[in-house]
Coordinates of C-alpha atoms in Angstrom, one line a residue:
M3 CA 180.9 60.7 125.4
F4 CA 179.5 62.5 122.3
N5 CA 181.5 65.6 121.5
I6 CA 179.4 67.8 119.3
Q7 CA 182.2 70.0 118.0
E8 CA 184.4 67.0 117.1
E9 CA 181.5 65.3 115.4
L10 CA 180.7 68.4 113.4
K11 CA 184.2 68.1 111.8
K12 CA 183.4 64.6 110.5
L13 CA 180.2 65.6 108.6
P14 CA 180.3 64.6 105.0
D15 CA 179.9 66.9 102.0
K16 CA 176.9 64.9 100.7
P17 CA 173.1 64.9 100.8
G18 CA 171.3 63.2 103.6
V19 CA 169.1 63.3 106.7
Y20 CA 170.1 64.3 110.2
L21 CA 168.5 63.4 113.5
M22 CA 168.9 65.6 116.6
K23 CA 168.7 63.9 120.0
D24 CA 168.2 65.1 123.6
S25 CA 169.9 63.8 126.8
N26 CA 167.5 60.8 126.9
G27 CA 168.5 59.8 123.4
E28 CA 165.0 60.8 122.1
I29 CA 164.9 62.1 118.6
I30 CA 163.6 65.7 118.8
Y31 CA 164.1 66.9 115.2
V32 CA 164.5 65.3 111.8
G33 CA 165.8 67.4 108.8
K34 CA 167.2 66.9 105.4
A35 CA 170.2 68.6 103.7
V36 CA 171.6 69.0 100.3
V37 CA 175.0 69.2 102.0
L38 CA 175.0 67.7 105.5
K39 CA 178.2 69.5 106.5
N40 CA 176.8 73.0 105.9
R41 CA 173.3 72.4 107.2
V42 CA 174.0 70.8 110.5
R43 CA 176.8 73.2 111.4
Q44 CA 174.4 76.2 111.0
Y45 CA 172.6 75.1 114.1
F46 CA 175.7 75.4 116.3
Q47 CA 177.0 78.7 114.9
S48 CA 175.8 82.2 116.0
S49 CA 172.2 82.0 117.3
A50 CA 171.4 85.7 116.5
N51 CA 169.4 84.7 113.4
H52 CA 167.7 81.7 115.0
T53 CA 164.0 81.7 115.8
P54 CA 163.0 81.1 119.4
K55 CA 161.9 77.6 118.5
V56 CA 165.3 76.8 117.0
K57 CA 167.1 78.2 120.0
A58 CA 165.0 76.1 122.3
M59 CA 165.8 73.0 120.2
V60 CA 169.5 73.6 120.0
S61 CA 169.7 74.0 123.8
R62 CA 168.4 70.5 124.2
I63 CA 170.6 68.8 121.5
K64 CA 173.1 66.5 123.2
E65 CA 174.0 64.4 120.2
F66 CA 173.1 63.9 116.5
E67 CA 173.4 61.2 113.9
Y68 CA 173.0 61.3 110.1
I69 CA 172.2 59.1 107.2
V70 CA 173.9 59.8 103.8
T71 CA 171.9 59.3 100.6
D72 CA 172.9 59.3 97.0
T73 CA 170.5 62.0 95.9
E74 CA 168.5 64.9 97.3
L75 CA 165.3 63.1 96.3
E76 CA 166.2 60.1 98.3
A77 CA 166.9 62.4 101.3
L78 CA 163.5 64.0 101.0
I79 CA 161.7 60.6 100.9
L80 CA 163.7 59.4 103.9
E81 CA 163.0 62.6 105.9
C82 CA 159.3 62.2 105.3
N83 CA 159.3 58.6 106.4
L84 CA 161.4 59.3 109.6
I85 CA 159.2 62.2 110.6
K86 CA 156.2 59.9 110.3
K87 CA 157.9 57.2 112.3
Y88 CA 159.4 59.2 115.2
R89 CA 157.1 62.3 115.2
P90 CA 159.8 64.5 116.7
K91 CA 158.5 67.3 119.0
F92 CA 160.4 70.1 117.2
N93 CA 159.1 69.3 113.7
I94 CA 155.9 70.8 112.6
L95 CA 153.6 67.7 112.9
L96 CA 150.5 66.8 111.0
K97 CA 148.3 65.5 113.9
D98 CA 145.4 64.3 111.7
D99 CA 147.4 61.8 109.6
K100 CA 144.4 60.3 108.0
S101 CA 143.8 57.6 105.4
Y102 CA 140.9 59.0 103.3
P103 CA 138.2 56.7 101.9
Y104 CA 137.8 56.3 98.1
I105 CA 135.1 54.6 96.0
K106 CA 136.6 51.8 93.9
V107 CA 134.9 50.6 90.7
T108 CA 136.5 47.3 89.7
M109 CA 136.6 47.8 86.0
N110 CA 139.4 45.2 85.9
E111 CA 136.8 42.5 86.5
E112 CA 134.4 41.1 83.9
F113 CA 131.4 42.2 85.9
P114 CA 132.6 45.1 88.0
R115 CA 131.6 45.9 91.6
I116 CA 131.7 49.1 93.7
L117 CA 133.6 49.1 96.9
M118 CA 135.0 51.5 99.6
T119 CA 138.7 51.4 100.0
R120 CA 141.5 53.5 101.6
K121 CA 144.2 52.4 99.3
V122 CA 144.6 53.4 95.7
E123 CA 146.5 50.8 93.6
K124 CA 147.6 50.4 90.0
D125 CA 145.2 47.5 89.3
G126 CA 143.1 48.6 86.4
A127 CA 140.2 49.7 88.7
K128 CA 138.9 53.3 88.7
Y129 CA 139.0 55.3 91.9
F130 CA 136.9 58.3 92.9
G131 CA 137.7 60.6 95.9
P132 CA 139.1 61.3 98.4
Y133 CA 136.0 61.7 100.5
T134 CA 136.3 63.2 104.0
S135 CA 134.1 60.6 105.7
A136 CA 133.4 57.0 105.4
F137 CA 129.7 57.8 106.1
A138 CA 129.6 59.9 102.9
V139 CA 131.1 57.1 100.9
K140 CA 128.6 54.5 102.2
N141 CA 125.7 56.9 101.5
T142 CA 127.0 57.4 97.9
I143 CA 127.4 53.7 97.3
D144 CA 123.9 53.0 98.7
L145 CA 122.5 55.7 96.4
I146 CA 124.3 54.1 93.4
K147 CA 122.8 50.7 94.2
K148 CA 119.3 52.2 94.2
L149 CA 119.8 54.1 90.9
F150 CA 121.7 51.4 89.1
P151 CA 120.7 47.7 89.5
I152 CA 124.3 46.3 89.6
K153 CA 125.9 43.2 91.1
T154 CA 127.0 43.6 94.8
C155 CA 128.0 40.0 95.5
N156 CA 131.5 38.5 95.2
R157 CA 130.6 35.7 92.9
V158 CA 133.0 34.8 90.2
F159 CA 131.1 33.5 87.1
T160 CA 132.4 30.4 85.4
K161 CA 133.7 30.7 81.8
D162 CA 131.3 28.1 80.6
G163 CA 128.5 30.5 81.2
K164 CA 126.7 28.1 83.6
K165 CA 123.8 29.8 85.4
Q166 CA 123.8 30.2 89.1
R167 CA 121.0 30.5 91.6
P168 CA 120.2 34.3 92.0
C169 CA 120.3 36.1 95.3
L170 CA 117.5 38.2 97.0
N171 CA 118.6 41.4 95.2
Y172 CA 117.6 39.9 91.9
H173 CA 114.2 39.0 93.1
I174 CA 113.5 42.5 94.5
H175 CA 114.8 44.1 91.2
Q176 CA 118.0 45.6 92.7
C177 CA 120.3 43.5 90.5
L178 CA 120.0 42.7 86.8
G179 CA 121.1 39.1 87.4
P180 CA 124.3 38.6 85.4
C181 CA 124.5 35.2 87.2
Q182 CA 121.4 34.2 85.3
G183 CA 122.8 35.5 82.0
N184 CA 120.1 38.2 81.8
I185 CA 122.7 40.8 80.8
N186 CA 125.8 40.4 78.7
K187 CA 129.3 41.8 79.5
E188 CA 129.0 44.7 77.1
E189 CA 125.6 45.9 78.4
Y190 CA 126.8 45.6 82.0
R191 CA 130.0 47.5 81.4
A192 CA 128.0 50.3 79.7
L193 CA 126.0 50.5 82.9
M194 CA 129.3 50.7 84.9
N195 CA 130.5 53.5 82.6
D196 CA 127.4 55.4 83.5
I197 CA 128.3 54.9 87.2
C198 CA 131.8 56.2 86.6
S199 CA 130.4 59.2 84.8
F200 CA 128.1 59.8 87.7
L201 CA 131.0 59.6 90.2
G202 CA 133.1 61.8 88.0
G203 CA 130.4 64.5 88.2
K204 CA 129.0 64.1 84.7
Q205 CA 125.4 63.7 85.7
E206 CA 124.2 66.0 82.9
E207 CA 125.1 63.5 80.1
I208 CA 123.3 60.6 82.0
I209 CA 120.2 62.8 82.7
K210 CA 119.9 63.7 79.0
R211 CA 120.0 60.0 77.9
L212 CA 117.6 59.0 80.6
E213 CA 115.2 61.7 79.6
R214 CA 115.2 60.3 76.0
D215 CA 114.6 56.8 77.4
M216 CA 111.7 58.1 79.5
L217 CA 110.0 59.8 76.6
K218 CA 110.4 56.7 74.5
A219 CA 109.0 54.5 77.2
A220 CA 106.0 56.9 77.6
E221 CA 105.4 56.8 73.8
N222 CA 105.4 53.0 73.9
M223 CA 102.9 53.2 76.8
E224 CA 105.4 51.6 79.2
F225 CA 104.3 53.9 82.0
E226 CA 105.9 52.0 84.9
K227 CA 109.2 52.1 83.2
A228 CA 108.8 55.8 82.4
A229 CA 107.9 56.5 86.1
A230 CA 111.0 54.7 87.3
L231 CA 113.2 56.7 84.9
R232 CA 111.5 59.9 86.1
D233 CA 112.4 59.2 89.7
K234 CA 116.0 58.3 88.8
I235 CA 116.3 61.6 86.8
A236 CA 115.0 63.5 89.9
S237 CA 117.6 61.9 92.2
L238 CA 120.4 62.6 89.7
K239 CA 119.4 66.3 89.4
H240 CA 119.3 66.7 93.1
I241 CA 122.8 65.3 93.4
S242 CA 124.0 67.5 90.5
Q243 CA 122.8 70.6 92.3
K244 CA 124.7 69.6 95.5
Q245 CA 128.0 69.4 93.7
K246 CA 129.6 72.9 93.5
V247 CA 131.6 73.8 90.4
V248 CA 134.6 75.7 91.7
S249 CA 137.0 75.5 88.7
N250 CA 136.8 75.6 84.9
V251 CA 139.9 73.3 84.9
L252 CA 138.7 69.8 84.4
S253 CA 141.8 68.1 85.7
D254 CA 142.1 66.9 89.3
Q255 CA 143.4 69.5 91.8
D256 CA 144.2 69.9 95.5
V257 CA 144.0 73.5 96.5
I258 CA 145.9 74.3 99.8
A259 CA 145.8 77.5 101.7
F260 CA 146.1 78.7 105.3
S261 CA 145.2 81.3 107.9
K262 CA 147.4 82.3 110.8
D263 CA 147.2 84.3 114.0
P264 CA 150.1 85.0 116.5
T265 CA 149.9 81.5 118.1
D266 CA 148.1 79.1 115.8
S267 CA 147.5 78.2 112.2
C268 CA 144.9 76.4 110.2
I269 CA 145.6 74.8 106.8
Q270 CA 142.6 73.9 104.6
V271 CA 142.6 71.5 101.6
F272 CA 139.9 71.5 98.9
F273 CA 139.8 68.2 96.9
I274 CA 138.6 69.2 93.4
R275 CA 137.9 66.5 90.8
G276 CA 136.9 67.3 87.3
G277 CA 136.3 70.9 88.3
K278 CA 133.9 70.1 91.2
L279 CA 134.5 70.2 94.9
I280 CA 134.0 66.7 96.3
G281 CA 135.4 67.3 99.8
R282 CA 137.5 69.4 102.0
E283 CA 139.5 69.0 105.2
H284 CA 141.3 71.3 107.7
F285 CA 144.3 70.8 110.0
I286 CA 145.1 72.9 113.1
F287 CA 148.7 73.6 114.1
E288 CA 149.0 74.9 117.6
G289 CA 151.8 77.0 119.1
I290 CA 153.7 77.7 115.9
G291 CA 153.3 81.5 115.6
D292 CA 156.9 82.1 114.9
V293 CA 157.1 79.7 112.0
S294 CA 157.3 81.3 108.5
D295 CA 154.6 80.8 105.9
K296 CA 157.0 79.0 103.6
E297 CA 158.2 76.6 106.4
L298 CA 154.6 75.8 107.4
M299 CA 153.5 75.1 103.8
T300 CA 156.6 73.0 103.0
S301 CA 156.2 70.8 106.1
F302 CA 152.5 70.3 105.5
V303 CA 152.9 69.3 101.8
K304 CA 155.7 66.8 102.6
Q305 CA 153.8 65.2 105.5
F306 CA 150.3 65.2 103.8
Y307 CA 151.5 63.5 100.6
T308 CA 153.6 61.0 102.5
S309 CA 150.4 59.2 103.5
A310 CA 148.0 60.3 100.7
A311 CA 146.6 57.4 98.8
Y312 CA 146.2 59.6 95.7
V313 CA 148.2 62.5 94.3
P314 CA 146.3 64.8 91.8
S315 CA 148.0 66.1 88.6
E316 CA 148.0 69.7 90.0
I317 CA 148.6 71.1 93.5
V318 CA 147.7 74.7 93.9
L319 CA 149.3 76.5 96.9
Q320 CA 148.9 79.8 98.6
E321 CA 152.6 80.1 99.4
D322 CA 155.9 79.1 97.7
I323 CA 157.6 76.2 99.2
D324 CA 161.2 75.2 99.7
E325 CA 162.6 72.7 97.2
A326 CA 159.6 72.9 95.0
D327 CA 161.4 71.2 92.1
I328 CA 162.5 68.2 94.2
I329 CA 159.0 67.8 95.8
E330 CA 157.5 67.9 92.3
R331 CA 159.8 65.1 91.2
W332 CA 158.9 63.1 94.3
L333 CA 155.2 63.5 93.8
S334 CA 155.5 62.7 90.1
S335 CA 157.3 59.5 91.0
R336 CA 154.4 58.6 93.4
R337 CA 151.7 59.4 90.8
E338 CA 153.8 57.9 87.9
T339 CA 152.8 60.9 85.7
K340 CA 153.8 64.6 85.9
V341 CA 152.6 66.6 88.9
H342 CA 152.6 70.4 88.8
I343 CA 152.9 72.6 91.9
K344 CA 151.6 76.1 91.2
V345 CA 151.4 79.3 93.3
P346 CA 149.0 81.6 91.4
R347 CA 149.4 85.4 91.4
R348 CA 146.3 86.3 89.4
G349 CA 143.2 84.8 87.7
E350 CA 140.8 82.1 88.6
K351 CA 143.2 80.0 90.6
L352 CA 144.2 82.9 92.8
K353 CA 140.5 83.4 93.6
L354 CA 140.2 79.8 94.4
V355 CA 143.2 80.0 96.8
E356 CA 141.6 83.1 98.5
M357 CA 138.3 81.1 98.9
V358 CA 140.2 78.2 100.6
S359 CA 142.1 80.7 102.8
Q360 CA 138.8 82.2 103.9
N361 CA 137.5 78.8 104.9
A362 CA 140.7 78.2 106.8
L363 CA 140.1 81.4 108.7
I364 CA 136.6 80.3 109.6
A365 CA 137.9 76.9 110.8
L366 CA 140.6 78.6 112.9
N367 CA 138.1 81.0 114.5
Q368 CA 135.8 78.0 115.3
F369 CA 138.7 76.2 116.8
K370 CA 139.6 79.2 119.0
E371 CA 136.0 79.5 120.1
N372 CA 135.8 75.8 121.0
I373 CA 139.0 76.2 123.1
K374 CA 137.5 79.1 125.0
N375 CA 134.3 77.1 125.7
Q376 CA 136.4 74.0 126.8
D377 CA 138.5 76.2 129.0
K378 CA 135.4 77.7 130.6
L379 CA 133.8 74.3 131.2
A380 CA 137.1 72.9 132.6
K381 CA 137.6 75.7 135.1
E382 CA 133.9 75.6 136.2
G383 CA 134.2 71.8 136.5
M384 CA 137.2 71.9 138.8
A385 CA 135.7 74.7 140.9
K386 CA 132.4 72.8 141.3
L387 CA 134.3 69.6 142.2
K388 CA 136.2 71.5 144.9
E389 CA 132.9 72.8 146.3
I390 CA 130.8 69.7 146.3
L391 CA 133.6 67.4 147.5
E392 CA 134.7 70.0 150.1
L393 CA 138.3 69.9 148.9
E394 CA 141.0 72.1 150.5
E395 CA 142.5 73.1 147.2
M396 CA 141.5 73.3 143.5
P397 CA 141.9 69.9 141.9
N398 CA 144.2 71.1 139.1
R399 CA 145.5 67.5 138.6
I400 CA 142.9 64.8 138.6
E401 CA 143.8 61.1 138.2
A402 CA 141.1 58.6 137.2
Y403 CA 141.3 54.8 137.3
D404 CA 139.4 52.0 135.7
I405 CA 139.7 48.2 135.6
S406 CA 139.0 46.2 132.4
N407 CA 139.2 42.4 132.0
T408 CA 138.1 39.6 129.8
G409 CA 136.8 37.1 132.4
S410 CA 139.7 36.1 134.5
T411 CA 142.3 37.0 131.9
E412 CA 143.9 40.2 130.5
I413 CA 143.0 42.1 133.7
V414 CA 144.3 45.6 133.1
A415 CA 143.9 49.1 134.6
S416 CA 144.1 52.6 133.2
M417 CA 145.3 55.8 134.8
V418 CA 144.2 58.9 132.9
V419 CA 145.2 62.4 133.9
F420 CA 143.3 65.7 133.6
E421 CA 145.4 68.8 134.2
G422 CA 143.6 72.2 134.4
G423 CA 140.5 70.3 133.4
H424 CA 141.9 69.0 130.1
P425 CA 143.2 65.5 129.3
E426 CA 147.0 65.3 129.5
K427 CA 147.6 62.2 127.4
K428 CA 151.4 62.2 127.9
E429 CA 150.7 61.5 131.6
Y430 CA 148.5 58.5 131.0
R431 CA 149.7 55.2 132.3
R432 CA 148.4 51.6 132.0
F433 CA 149.0 48.6 134.2
K434 CA 148.7 44.8 133.6
I435 CA 147.5 43.3 136.9
K436 CA 150.0 40.8 138.3
S437 CA 148.7 39.8 141.8
V438 CA 145.1 39.0 140.9
E439 CA 144.3 35.8 138.9
S440 CA 140.5 36.0 139.1
Q441 CA 138.0 38.8 138.5
N442 CA 138.3 41.1 141.6
D443 CA 138.0 44.8 140.9
Y444 CA 138.8 45.8 144.5
A445 CA 142.0 43.9 144.7
S446 CA 143.0 45.0 141.2
M447 CA 142.4 48.6 142.1
Q448 CA 144.5 48.3 145.3
E449 CA 147.4 46.8 143.3
V450 CA 147.3 49.7 140.8
I451 CA 147.2 52.4 143.4
F452 CA 150.0 50.8 145.4
R453 CA 152.2 50.5 142.2
R454 CA 151.5 54.0 141.1
F455 CA 152.4 55.7 144.4
N456 CA 155.3 53.3 145.1
H457 CA 156.8 54.4 141.7
A458 CA 156.4 58.0 142.9
K459 CA 158.2 57.2 146.2
K460 CA 161.1 55.5 144.4
E461 CA 161.5 58.4 141.9
K462 CA 161.6 60.8 144.9
E463 CA 164.4 58.7 146.5
D464 CA 166.4 58.3 143.3
K465 CA 167.0 61.7 141.8
N466 CA 168.5 60.1 138.6
S467 CA 165.4 58.1 137.7
E468 CA 163.1 59.3 134.9
A469 CA 160.1 61.2 136.5
K470 CA 157.0 59.3 135.2
F471 CA 155.0 59.3 138.4
S472 CA 156.4 62.1 140.5
K473 CA 153.5 64.5 140.0
L474 CA 150.8 63.8 142.6
P475 CA 147.1 64.5 142.1
Q476 CA 144.9 66.7 144.2
L477 CA 142.0 64.3 143.5
I478 CA 141.6 60.6 142.7
L479 CA 138.5 59.4 140.8
V480 CA 137.8 55.7 140.4
D481 CA 135.2 54.0 138.2
G482 CA 133.0 52.4 140.7
G483 CA 131.1 52.8 144.0
L484 CA 131.9 53.0 147.7
G485 CA 133.7 49.6 147.7
H486 CA 136.2 50.9 145.2
V487 CA 136.7 54.1 147.1
N488 CA 137.4 52.3 150.4
S489 CA 139.8 49.9 148.7
V490 CA 141.8 52.8 147.4
L491 CA 141.7 54.7 150.7
S492 CA 143.0 51.7 152.6
V493 CA 146.1 51.6 150.4
L494 CA 146.7 55.3 150.7
E495 CA 146.4 55.1 154.4
E496 CA 148.9 52.3 154.6
M497 CA 151.4 54.4 152.5
N498 CA 150.7 57.5 154.7
I499 CA 149.3 59.4 151.7
S500 CA 146.4 61.9 152.1
I501 CA 144.6 62.5 148.8
P502 CA 140.8 62.8 148.4
V503 CA 139.1 59.9 146.6
A504 CA 135.7 59.8 145.0
G505 CA 133.9 57.1 143.0
M506 CA 132.1 57.7 139.7
V507 CA 128.9 55.7 139.8
K508 CA 126.6 54.8 136.9
D509 CA 122.9 54.1 136.6
D510 CA 121.2 51.0 135.3
R511 CA 121.8 52.1 131.7
H512 CA 125.5 52.4 132.4
R513 CA 125.6 56.2 132.2
T514 CA 127.3 58.4 134.8
R515 CA 124.9 59.2 137.6
G516 CA 126.9 60.8 140.4
L517 CA 129.9 60.8 142.7
V518 CA 130.3 58.8 146.0
T519 CA 132.7 59.5 148.8
G520 CA 133.2 57.9 152.2
N521 CA 130.2 59.5 153.7
K522 CA 127.7 60.5 151.0
E523 CA 126.6 60.1 147.4
I524 CA 126.2 63.2 145.2
D525 CA 123.6 63.2 142.5
L526 CA 124.9 65.2 139.5
S527 CA 121.7 65.2 137.4
K528 CA 120.8 68.7 138.5
D529 CA 124.1 70.2 137.3
L530 CA 124.5 69.3 133.6
D531 CA 127.8 71.0 133.1
L532 CA 129.4 69.2 136.1
L533 CA 127.8 65.9 134.9
R534 CA 129.3 66.4 131.5
F535 CA 132.7 67.1 133.0
V536 CA 132.7 64.0 135.2
T537 CA 131.3 61.9 132.4
A538 CA 134.2 63.0 130.1
I539 CA 136.7 61.8 132.7
Q540 CA 135.0 58.5 133.4
D541 CA 134.6 57.8 129.6
E542 CA 138.2 58.5 129.0
A543 CA 139.4 56.2 131.8
H544 CA 137.1 53.5 130.5
R545 CA 138.2 54.0 126.8
F546 CA 141.9 53.8 127.7
A547 CA 141.5 50.6 129.8
L548 CA 139.4 48.9 127.2
E549 CA 141.8 49.8 124.5
Y550 CA 144.7 48.2 126.4
N551 CA 142.6 45.1 127.2
R552 CA 141.7 44.6 123.5
K553 CA 145.3 45.0 122.5
L554 CA 146.4 42.2 124.8
V555 CA 143.5 40.0 123.7
Q556 CA 144.5 40.4 120.1
K557 CA 148.1 39.7 120.9
R558 CA 147.1 36.7 122.8
Y559 CA 145.1 35.2 120.0
K560 CA 147.4 36.3 117.2
G561 CA 150.2 33.9 117.8
S562 CA 150.9 31.1 120.2
E563 CA 152.4 27.6 120.6
L564 CA 149.0 26.3 119.6
D565 CA 149.5 27.5 116.0
K566 CA 152.2 24.8 115.6
I567 CA 149.8 21.9 116.4
E568 CA 148.1 20.4 113.3
G569 CA 144.3 20.7 113.6
I570 CA 144.3 23.8 115.7
G571 CA 142.7 26.7 113.9
P572 CA 141.6 30.1 115.1
K573 CA 138.3 28.8 116.5
R574 CA 139.8 25.9 118.5
K575 CA 142.7 28.1 119.7
K576 CA 140.2 30.7 121.0
A577 CA 138.1 28.0 122.7
L578 CA 141.2 26.5 124.4
L579 CA 142.5 29.8 125.6
K580 CA 139.0 30.9 126.8
H581 CA 138.6 27.6 128.7
F582 CA 142.0 27.4 130.3
G583 CA 142.9 31.0 130.5
S584 CA 146.6 30.7 129.3
I585 CA 149.0 28.5 127.5
K586 CA 150.6 27.5 130.8
N587 CA 147.3 26.0 132.0
I588 CA 146.9 24.2 128.7
Q589 CA 150.3 22.6 129.2
K590 CA 149.2 21.3 132.6
A591 CA 145.9 19.9 131.4
S592 CA 145.2 16.2 131.1
V593 CA 143.7 14.6 127.9
N594 CA 140.4 14.4 129.7
D595 CA 140.5 18.1 130.5
L596 CA 141.3 18.9 126.9
E597 CA 138.5 16.8 125.6
A598 CA 136.1 18.8 127.8
V599 CA 136.7 21.8 125.5
E600 CA 134.1 22.3 122.8
G601 CA 135.5 21.3 119.4
I602 CA 138.4 19.2 120.7
S603 CA 138.1 15.5 119.8
P604 CA 139.8 12.7 121.7
G605 CA 142.4 12.3 118.9
L606 CA 143.2 16.1 118.9
A607 CA 143.3 16.2 122.7
N608 CA 145.9 13.5 122.7
K609 CA 147.9 15.3 120.0
I610 CA 147.9 18.5 122.1
F611 CA 149.0 16.6 125.2
E612 CA 151.8 14.9 123.2
Y613 CA 153.0 18.2 121.9
F614 CA 153.4 19.8 125.4
N615 CA 154.5 16.7 127.3
G616 CA 156.6 14.8 124.8
G617 CA 154.5 11.6 124.9
S618 CA 151.0 10.2 125.0
S619 CA 149.0 9.9 128.2
I620 CA 148.3 6.6 129.9

């Protein structure tokens, strides 16, 4: 048995990372220490100075382990990676761990292209971003293609300069045709430099040059060319007006500030590139009112830049952070050039921080308002369900079930839970159907309901078992009609369980239409709020089932015994599995059966048979 006091005596006088665990062995907190011995012992000494959160955590610690590192920097990097991996419940967690899209200009190629990417590499290409939505990136790339007639294909041109057949873009004047030799490398790269200037926010220089070209074309009476240049200039001016200059500093900056109330916090990040704001993002942290400003900012910076594809040369913060020097060293190593972390006290940068903080406050207030609206809809939804279904009590816990399958394979079911009218994702469960080999929604639903409530019965009998199914619902909703409802009721009746059941039925366009019970169907079209509430439950059950089904399908096609047979590629493997349903059935198949599959020749059929049966067929 783990003796905490004895293990505390063994702690080394070295830097490292420590992991706190609860009675189930689950990691509930990850931290780093300059000196492990001193830091870990602090948790188990006098609790007078501990925050409520730390007191709650310490009361649940049943054991701990630690990893010694050579340096504090190594400890910091390891801590960030372990928090990302385990997501411990007592760490401040960044929920929206996003990979932001960037625009990549492949200046490392002879004839560069423009792409969207979520990974910044040291490959000689130029990267612009981050952008906060892929939609914005696609729109920008589409606009660039209209303004600049550049190559969009993946063709690699031969060194001998041999001309290739041009694509449609050339014929509709959306590509200059480098494949035809119509433009040399130097001219093409000059065009790409203009695009890089455009993406870097330097439209003014391009506009001035285009205006000179337009006047020259007009003087030479090339009016069509002058009109095209005029339209291009108008588009560039429109974009230039949209980009807000927020800083006189022309270097790349991330400005990070927050707003807090007694329970929640919002951190806002402004992405500033070349002095212009190109994007912003906010992050909500719920239930951390007792966390200090410094702890909040430190945790955010470490987690945000663990996953960030790009680290700017300057990070401007509203609040000082712990271990600023070591974090600067870590970020500099990621960027491969010096990164400066600054906390301004006066001047332009302080005004910038204040502006970001104001935006954080607006986002926090909007979040609070959305929560209020969601709570109101949830309470009204439960009350209306109680009324129209004539329930004896408020359906505080609703369980919804859906079946998903790919033909006769990968038959799965989802159980989603709504508590207090809100999705409770920790309570979600998923099932792989075992007793049904062909598509039969009624039988599949019966198996799921039996397994779910049989688990609850066993947990009630075995007090030491982990309670995963012990909470019972006040209402069961199933995706389907009266047949699905009756199939569920028959299982509940056999198990002597009395819980109301209703089916969520859809119209011809596969949209939620109403609810059906044993004796009636209820049209929800006249109560839009209730319709939205039931639709949200039905959509969530469907999403969770479909997600599991796709995961199993991908796993099934990803790797199998068929990969070891010469001549079986992805298409033939998919055809075989679709035809027979499983590897087991393929093993039992005769050569004639195998030949019946599209794409399988007699020779290949014999090879498959030999592989599974150790000899050729007679």
